PDB file of C-alpha atoms and ligand atoms in Angstrom:
ATOM      1  CA  MET A  24      12.391   3.708  20.724  1.00  0.00           C
ATOM      2  CA  ALA A  25       9.277   4.617  18.761  1.00  0.00           C
ATOM      3  CA  GLU A  26       6.300   6.109  20.543  1.00  0.00           C
ATOM      4  CA  GLU A  27       2.838   4.647  20.177  1.00  0.00           C
ATOM      5  CA  LEU A  28       0.767   5.512  17.144  1.00  0.00           C
ATOM      6  CA  THR A  29      -1.497   8.502  17.770  1.00  0.00           C
ATOM      7  CA  LEU A  30      -4.910   8.011  16.183  1.00  0.00           C
ATOM      8  CA  ILE A  31      -7.200  11.002  15.740  1.00  0.00           C
ATOM      9  CA  GLU A  32     -10.967  10.792  15.803  1.00  0.00           C
ATOM     10  CA  SER A  33     -12.039  11.893  12.363  1.00  0.00           C
ATOM     11  CA  THR A  34     -13.938  10.606   9.382  1.00  0.00           C
ATOM     12  CA  ASP A  35     -12.072  12.977   7.066  1.00  0.00           C
ATOM     13  CA  LYS A  36      -9.465  11.053   5.081  1.00  0.00           C
ATOM     14  CA  HIS A  37      -7.364  14.192   4.568  1.00  0.00           C
ATOM     15  CA  GLU A  38      -7.145  14.747   8.316  1.00  0.00           C
ATOM     16  CA  ILE A  39      -6.291  11.140   9.056  1.00  0.00           C
ATOM     17  CA  TYR A  40      -3.540  10.958   6.415  1.00  0.00           C
ATOM     18  CA  GLN A  41      -2.230  14.347   7.564  1.00  0.00           C
ATOM     19  CA  SER A  42      -1.934  13.024  11.107  1.00  0.00           C
ATOM     20  CA  LEU A  43      -0.290   9.767  10.016  1.00  0.00           C
ATOM     21  CA  LEU A  44       2.278  11.105   7.550  1.00  0.00           C
ATOM     22  CA  PRO A  45       4.448  12.963  10.094  1.00  0.00           C
ATOM     23  CA  GLN A  46       4.311   9.924  12.358  1.00  0.00           C
ATOM     24  CA  ILE A  47       5.508   7.739   9.507  1.00  0.00           C
ATOM     25  CA  LYS A  48       8.234  10.253   8.723  1.00  0.00           C
ATOM     26  CA  SER A  49       9.571  10.132  12.259  1.00  0.00           C
ATOM     27  CA  LEU A  50       9.251   6.323  12.402  1.00  0.00           C
ATOM     28  CA  VAL A  51      11.368   5.751   9.298  1.00  0.00           C
ATOM     29  CA  SER A  52      13.855   8.590   9.667  1.00  0.00           C
ATOM     30  CA  GLY A  53      17.032   7.326  11.223  1.00  0.00           C
ATOM     31  CA  GLU A  54      16.253   3.677  10.465  1.00  0.00           C
ATOM     32  CA  PRO A  55      18.173   2.503   7.400  1.00  0.00           C
ATOM     33  CA  ASP A  56      16.717  -1.001   7.243  1.00  0.00           C
ATOM     34  CA  GLN A  57      14.076  -1.101   4.501  1.00  0.00           C
ATOM     35  CA  ILE A  58      12.246  -4.200   5.757  1.00  0.00           C
ATOM     36  CA  ALA A  59      11.893  -2.687   9.245  1.00  0.00           C
ATOM     37  CA  ASN A  60      10.482   0.515   7.785  1.00  0.00           C
ATOM     38  CA  LEU A  61       8.074  -1.250   5.395  1.00  0.00           C
ATOM     39  CA  ALA A  62       6.820  -3.392   8.283  1.00  0.00           C
ATOM     40  CA  ASN A  63       6.084  -0.368  10.469  1.00  0.00           C
ATOM     41  CA  VAL A  64       4.423   1.529   7.616  1.00  0.00           C
ATOM     42  CA  ALA A  65       2.138  -1.445   6.918  1.00  0.00           C
ATOM     43  CA  ALA A  66       1.123  -1.429  10.591  1.00  0.00           C
ATOM     44  CA  VAL A  67       0.513   2.347  10.655  1.00  0.00           C
ATOM     45  CA  LEU A  68      -1.764   2.169   7.609  1.00  0.00           C
ATOM     46  CA  LYS A  69      -3.579  -0.970   8.760  1.00  0.00           C
ATOM     47  CA  TYR A  70      -4.368   0.394  12.216  1.00  0.00           C
ATOM     48  CA  GLY A  71      -4.504   4.090  11.299  1.00  0.00           C
ATOM     49  CA  MET A  72      -6.869   3.672   8.349  1.00  0.00           C
ATOM     50  CA  ASP A  73      -8.535   0.366   9.254  1.00  0.00           C
ATOM     51  CA  PHE A  74      -7.958  -1.204   5.841  1.00  0.00           C
ATOM     52  CA  LEU A  75      -8.485  -4.933   5.222  1.00  0.00           C
ATOM     53  CA  TRP A  76      -4.946  -5.601   3.991  1.00  0.00           C
ATOM     54  CA  VAL A  77      -1.868  -3.395   3.683  1.00  0.00           C
ATOM     55  CA  GLY A  78       1.430  -4.665   2.409  1.00  0.00           C
ATOM     56  CA  PHE A  79       4.413  -4.442   0.138  1.00  0.00           C
ATOM     57  CA  TYR A  80       5.616  -6.591  -2.730  1.00  0.00           C
ATOM     58  CA  LEU A  81       9.255  -6.191  -3.703  1.00  0.00           C
ATOM     59  CA  VAL A  82      10.729  -6.670  -7.179  1.00  0.00           C
ATOM     60  CA  LYS A  83      13.041  -9.698  -7.155  1.00  0.00           C
ATOM     61  CA  GLN A  84      14.351 -10.687 -10.590  1.00  0.00           C
ATOM     62  CA  ASP A  85      11.277 -10.889 -12.795  1.00  0.00           C
ATOM     63  CA  GLU A  86       8.600 -11.131 -10.101  1.00  0.00           C
ATOM     64  CA  LEU A  87       7.003  -9.247  -7.253  1.00  0.00           C
ATOM     65  CA  VAL A  88       7.614 -11.149  -4.022  1.00  0.00           C
ATOM     66  CA  LEU A  89       5.530 -10.644  -0.878  1.00  0.00           C
ATOM     67  CA  GLY A  90       7.169  -8.387   1.694  1.00  0.00           C
ATOM     68  CA  PRO A  91       6.032  -6.958   5.042  1.00  0.00           C
ATOM     69  CA  PHE A  92       2.257  -6.793   5.396  1.00  0.00           C
ATOM     70  CA  GLN A  93      -0.643  -6.629   7.846  1.00  0.00           C
ATOM     71  CA  GLY A  94      -3.809  -8.617   7.258  1.00  0.00           C
ATOM     72  CA  PRO A  95      -4.848 -12.049   6.013  1.00  0.00           C
ATOM     73  CA  ILE A  96      -2.266 -14.278   4.309  1.00  0.00           C
ATOM     74  CA  ALA A  97      -1.575 -13.345   0.701  1.00  0.00           C
ATOM     75  CA  CYS A  98      -0.175 -14.811  -2.494  1.00  0.00           C
ATOM     76  CA  THR A  99       3.610 -14.736  -2.471  1.00  0.00           C
ATOM     77  CA  ARG A 100       4.608 -14.103  -6.094  1.00  0.00           C
ATOM     78  CA  ILE A 101       3.109 -11.945  -8.853  1.00  0.00           C
ATOM     79  CA  ARG A 102       4.479 -11.652 -12.393  1.00  0.00           C
ATOM     80  CA  LYS A 103       4.866  -8.387 -14.269  1.00  0.00           C
ATOM     81  CA  GLY A 104       1.592  -7.301 -15.854  1.00  0.00           C
ATOM     82  CA  LYS A 105      -0.461  -9.729 -13.755  1.00  0.00           C
ATOM     83  CA  GLY A 106      -3.226  -8.571 -11.435  1.00  0.00           C
ATOM     84  CA  VAL A 107      -3.463  -5.056 -10.087  1.00  0.00           C
ATOM     85  CA  CYS A 108       0.011  -5.216  -8.550  1.00  0.00           C
ATOM     86  CA  GLY A 109       1.727  -6.469 -11.702  1.00  0.00           C
ATOM     87  CA  THR A 110      -0.123  -3.838 -13.743  1.00  0.00           C
ATOM     88  CA  SER A 111       1.063  -1.028 -11.455  1.00  0.00           C
ATOM     89  CA  TRP A 112       4.626  -2.357 -11.738  1.00  0.00           C
ATOM     90  CA  GLU A 113       4.454  -2.642 -15.550  1.00  0.00           C
ATOM     91  CA  GLN A 114       2.919   0.816 -16.007  1.00  0.00           C
ATOM     92  CA  ALA A 115       5.028   2.392 -13.226  1.00  0.00           C
ATOM     93  CA  LYS A 116       1.999   4.247 -11.933  1.00  0.00           C
ATOM     94  CA  THR A 117      -0.676   4.128  -9.256  1.00  0.00           C
ATOM     95  CA  VAL A 118      -3.687   1.960 -10.085  1.00  0.00           C
ATOM     96  CA  ILE A 119      -7.041   2.515  -8.347  1.00  0.00           C
ATOM     97  CA  VAL A 120      -9.602  -0.278  -8.648  1.00  0.00           C
ATOM     98  CA  PRO A 121     -13.095   0.724  -7.420  1.00  0.00           C
ATOM     99  CA  ASP A 122     -14.462  -2.830  -7.886  1.00  0.00           C
ATOM    100  CA  VAL A 123     -12.002  -5.720  -8.036  1.00  0.00           C
ATOM    101  CA  ASP A 124     -14.549  -7.947  -9.779  1.00  0.00           C
ATOM    102  CA  ALA A 125     -14.542  -5.510 -12.695  1.00  0.00           C
ATOM    103  CA  PHE A 126     -10.725  -5.560 -13.076  1.00  0.00           C
ATOM    104  CA  PRO A 127      -9.696  -8.178 -15.650  1.00  0.00           C
ATOM    105  CA  GLY A 128      -7.026 -10.448 -14.179  1.00  0.00           C
ATOM    106  CA  HIS A 129      -7.446  -9.288 -10.594  1.00  0.00           C
ATOM    107  CA  ILE A 130      -5.701 -11.766  -8.281  1.00  0.00           C
ATOM    108  CA  ALA A 131      -8.030 -12.581  -5.380  1.00  0.00           C
ATOM    109  CA  CYS A 132      -5.874 -13.205  -2.319  1.00  0.00           C
ATOM    110  CA  SER A 133      -8.793 -12.608   0.031  1.00  0.00           C
ATOM    111  CA  SER A 134     -12.425 -13.171  -0.916  1.00  0.00           C
ATOM    112  CA  ALA A 135     -13.328 -10.223   1.331  1.00  0.00           C
ATOM    113  CA  SER A 136     -11.459  -7.726  -0.870  1.00  0.00           C
ATOM    114  CA  ARG A 137     -13.763  -5.405  -2.829  1.00  0.00           C
ATOM    115  CA  SER A 138     -11.576  -2.479  -3.899  1.00  0.00           C
ATOM    116  CA  GLU A 139      -7.864  -1.831  -4.087  1.00  0.00           C
ATOM    117  CA  ILE A 140      -5.103   0.721  -4.655  1.00  0.00           C
ATOM    118  CA  VAL A 141      -1.543  -0.072  -5.697  1.00  0.00           C
ATOM    119  CA  VAL A 142       1.231   2.550  -5.544  1.00  0.00           C
ATOM    120  CA  PRO A 143       4.690   1.892  -6.995  1.00  0.00           C
ATOM    121  CA  LEU A 144       7.918   2.521  -5.050  1.00  0.00           C
ATOM    122  CA  PHE A 145      10.731   4.004  -7.111  1.00  0.00           C
ATOM    123  CA  LYS A 146      14.498   4.091  -6.756  1.00  0.00           C
ATOM    124  CA  ASP A 147      16.608   5.833  -9.407  1.00  0.00           C
ATOM    125  CA  GLY A 148      13.585   5.911 -11.728  1.00  0.00           C
ATOM    126  CA  GLU A 149      12.983   2.146 -11.486  1.00  0.00           C
ATOM    127  CA  VAL A 150      10.059   0.432  -9.754  1.00  0.00           C
ATOM    128  CA  ILE A 151      11.565  -1.527  -6.848  1.00  0.00           C
ATOM    129  CA  GLY A 152       8.284  -2.622  -5.274  1.00  0.00           C
ATOM    130  CA  ILE A 153       4.679  -1.704  -4.740  1.00  0.00           C
ATOM    131  CA  LEU A 154       2.418  -0.748  -1.841  1.00  0.00           C
ATOM    132  CA  ASP A 155      -0.869  -2.656  -2.094  1.00  0.00           C
ATOM    133  CA  ILE A 156      -3.954  -1.817  -0.037  1.00  0.00           C
ATOM    134  CA  ASP A 157      -7.211  -3.762  -0.065  1.00  0.00           C
ATOM    135  CA  SER A 158     -10.586  -2.704   1.299  1.00  0.00           C
ATOM    136  CA  ASP A 159     -13.607  -4.846   2.119  1.00  0.00           C
ATOM    137  CA  GLU A 160     -15.860  -2.138   0.675  1.00  0.00           C
ATOM    138  CA  LEU A 161     -16.363  -0.979  -2.909  1.00  0.00           C
ATOM    139  CA  ASN A 162     -15.041   2.430  -4.040  1.00  0.00           C
ATOM    140  CA  THR A 163     -12.802   3.001  -1.026  1.00  0.00           C
ATOM    141  CA  PHE A 164      -9.896   4.645  -2.843  1.00  0.00           C
ATOM    142  CA  ASP A 165      -9.749   7.900  -4.767  1.00  0.00           C
ATOM    143  CA  GLU A 166      -7.308  10.663  -5.652  1.00  0.00           C
ATOM    144  CA  THR A 167      -7.038  11.661  -1.977  1.00  0.00           C
ATOM    145  CA  ASP A 168      -5.573   8.261  -1.121  1.00  0.00           C
ATOM    146  CA  GLN A 169      -3.352   8.466  -4.191  1.00  0.00           C
ATOM    147  CA  LEU A 170      -2.071  11.920  -3.166  1.00  0.00           C
ATOM    148  CA  TYR A 171      -1.073  10.919   0.359  1.00  0.00           C
ATOM    149  CA  LEU A 172       0.110   7.400  -0.410  1.00  0.00           C
ATOM    150  CA  GLU A 173       2.381   8.679  -3.181  1.00  0.00           C
ATOM    151  CA  GLN A 174       3.835  11.167  -0.665  1.00  0.00           C
ATOM    152  CA  LEU A 175       4.198   8.343   1.834  1.00  0.00           C
ATOM    153  CA  VAL A 176       6.166   6.015  -0.455  1.00  0.00           C
ATOM    154  CA  GLU A 177       8.589   8.850  -1.180  1.00  0.00           C
ATOM    155  CA  LEU A 178       9.579   8.691   2.489  1.00  0.00           C
ATOM    156  CA  LEU A 179      10.690   5.082   2.063  1.00  0.00           C
TER     157      LEU A 179
HETATM  158  N1  LIG B  23      -5.155  -8.287  -5.600  1.00  0.00           N
HETATM  159  C1  LIG B  23      -3.767  -8.174  -5.948  1.00  0.00           C
HETATM  160  C2  LIG B  23      -2.956  -9.318  -5.374  1.00  0.00           C
HETATM  161  C3  LIG B  23      -2.387  -9.041  -4.043  1.00  0.00           C
HETATM  162  S1  LIG B  23      -3.486  -9.165  -2.795  1.00  0.00           S
HETATM  163  O1  LIG B  23      -4.608  -8.261  -2.968  1.00  0.00           O
HETATM  164  C4  LIG B  23      -2.786  -8.955  -1.301  1.00  0.00           C
HETATM  165  C5  LIG B  23      -3.613  -8.108  -7.453  1.00  0.00           C
HETATM  166  O2  LIG B  23      -4.574  -8.302  -8.194  1.00  0.00           O
HETATM  167  O3  LIG B  23      -2.502  -7.866  -7.898  1.00  0.00           O
END
């Protein structure tokens, strides 16, 4: 049985991620079911970091299909190369968008979203899904988020 999430009082992103990562590690270790783990990770990031929307899209045939998430309802299918998520999938790399209105082709699932980061999940060198996080403020994500979120998806 998992313990409750421990939230530290800090405004330092490094400190918050550093407190969440070991908790995520212990949550997912020993649980082989991917959907269960993705669901818990979405909850940890949503409540631990207070983001607008945190979720996963999984590669199914030639599309990304909505997986476990926390936040407002979202679009269910995204094609390769489309939006921020499809771009991250196509390029197989993390994409940081400081202002979604300035990203050509951005798919607006929530009108409250202002900035976004998308981190690919790999298995055997292939992208098998993406972690997508939306913020209701501009310029929320930087290389600090990229550093810790890329470490996080390696745990999955
Ligand atoms: N904005 C994303 C779509 C997914 S939602 O933000 C949850 C995109 O442009 O790919």
